Structure formats: C-alpha cells, structure tokens
XYZ file of C-alpha atoms in Angstrom:
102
model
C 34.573 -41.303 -42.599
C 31.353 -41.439 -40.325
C 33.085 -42.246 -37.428
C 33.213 -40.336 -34.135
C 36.801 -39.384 -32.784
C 36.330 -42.128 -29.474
C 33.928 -44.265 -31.339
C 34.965 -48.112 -32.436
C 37.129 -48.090 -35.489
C 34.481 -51.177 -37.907
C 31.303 -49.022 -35.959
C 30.333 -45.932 -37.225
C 27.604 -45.942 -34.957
C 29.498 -46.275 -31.761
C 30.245 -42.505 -30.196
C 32.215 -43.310 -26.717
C 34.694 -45.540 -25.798
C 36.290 -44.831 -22.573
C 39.625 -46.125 -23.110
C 40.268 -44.692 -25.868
C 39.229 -41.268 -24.475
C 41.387 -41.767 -21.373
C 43.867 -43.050 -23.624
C 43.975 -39.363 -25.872
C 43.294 -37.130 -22.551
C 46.337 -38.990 -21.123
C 48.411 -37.856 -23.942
C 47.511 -34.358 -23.900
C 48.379 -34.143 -20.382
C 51.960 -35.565 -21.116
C 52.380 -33.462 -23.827
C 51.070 -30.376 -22.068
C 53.400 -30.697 -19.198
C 56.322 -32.701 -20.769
C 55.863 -34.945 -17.396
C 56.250 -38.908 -19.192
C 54.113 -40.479 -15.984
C 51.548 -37.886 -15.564
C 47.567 -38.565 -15.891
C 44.602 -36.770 -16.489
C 43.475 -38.619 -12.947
C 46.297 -36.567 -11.404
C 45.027 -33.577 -12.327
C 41.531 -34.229 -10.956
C 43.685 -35.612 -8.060
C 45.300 -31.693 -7.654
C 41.947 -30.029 -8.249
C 39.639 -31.474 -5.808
C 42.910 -31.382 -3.096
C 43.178 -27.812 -3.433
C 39.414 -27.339 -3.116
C 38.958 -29.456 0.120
C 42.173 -27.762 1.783
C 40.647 -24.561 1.156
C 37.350 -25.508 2.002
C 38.980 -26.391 5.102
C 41.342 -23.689 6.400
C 38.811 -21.235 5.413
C 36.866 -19.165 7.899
C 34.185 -18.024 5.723
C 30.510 -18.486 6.905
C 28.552 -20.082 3.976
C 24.844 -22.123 3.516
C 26.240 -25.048 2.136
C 28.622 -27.328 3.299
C 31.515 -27.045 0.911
C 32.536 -30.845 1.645
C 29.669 -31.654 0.030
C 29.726 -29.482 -3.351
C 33.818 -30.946 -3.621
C 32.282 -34.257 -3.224
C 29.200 -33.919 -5.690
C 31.499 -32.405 -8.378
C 33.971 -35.195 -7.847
C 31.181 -37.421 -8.443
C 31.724 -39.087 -4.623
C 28.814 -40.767 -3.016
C 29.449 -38.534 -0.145
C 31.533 -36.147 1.936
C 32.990 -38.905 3.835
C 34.644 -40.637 0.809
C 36.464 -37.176 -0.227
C 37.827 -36.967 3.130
C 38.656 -40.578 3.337
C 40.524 -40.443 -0.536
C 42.502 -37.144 0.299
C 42.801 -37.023 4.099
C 46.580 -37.615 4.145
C 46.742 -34.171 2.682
C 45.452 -32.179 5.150
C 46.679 -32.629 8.277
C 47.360 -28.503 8.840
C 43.749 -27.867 7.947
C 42.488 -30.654 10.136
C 44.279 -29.478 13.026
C 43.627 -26.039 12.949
C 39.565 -26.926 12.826
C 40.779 -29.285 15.509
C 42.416 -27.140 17.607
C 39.651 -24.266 17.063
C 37.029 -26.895 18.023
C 38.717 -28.184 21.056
C-alpha cells in the first residue's frame, strides 16, 4: 500500500523505474491520440522539430543562440547533435540561411 506508482512491485522503497514509466506514458499517448504505434519519444521527436525549424527560418535578432537552448532542453550534449538527429527535416530552413549567407 506504500508503494510508489513506478516503484518495484516486492519494494516499497523503490520510487522510479524507467520502464515502467515509459511503459504508462506510452499508453497515455496511444490512448490520447487513438494512434496504436505512437510514443511519447515521438512527441518529443515533433516538439524539438518544430522548435529548431523555427529557430531556423526565423529572422529575429536574439542574445542567445537558439540552437543551443533546443539542444540544452532536449538534453543534447550540443548544438551539433540536434542538427545532426533532425537535419533531414529542414532542408527549406537550411537553404534559405544558405542562400541568405551565400
């Protein structure tokens, strides 16, 4: 009756286990958009695509680099491995700073 939601089923002591949370959020997901094969990775998948292709066809002048807040939040080492993951997506936005640049 102790035991957390996620935690081990014999450990009450036991508060996380990932599967079983991915498990559960993978459900939800399913059941939210009636979808059988969708994920809770492919929302995160959707979210930080639309961020980077906005980040990238915008013209907005800002301090930071918005690469690099996409890539913190998406908990990537760095800039580089956000573009690398999700590059096939943005070939309009990578030719328009392309073609600007050139």
């Amino acid at each position: 009756s102790k035991a957390y939601l996620f935690g081990e089923s014999n450990n009450d002591k036991s508060r996380y286990r990932s599967a079983a949370t991915q498990a559960f959020l993978n459900r939800v997901v399913k059941l939210a958009t009636g979808y059988r094969r969708s994920r809770m990775y492919d929302l995160r998948h959707t979210v930080v695509s639309t961020q980077v292709s906005q980040a990238l066809m915008s013209s907005a002048w800002v301090d930071a680099n918005p690469l690099e807040i996409i890539a913190s939040e998406a908990g990537h080492a760095s800039p580089l491995t956000t573009i690398r993951s999700y590059s096939h997506l943005y070939e309009q936005a990578l030719r328009m700073n392309l073609d600007i640049a050139l």
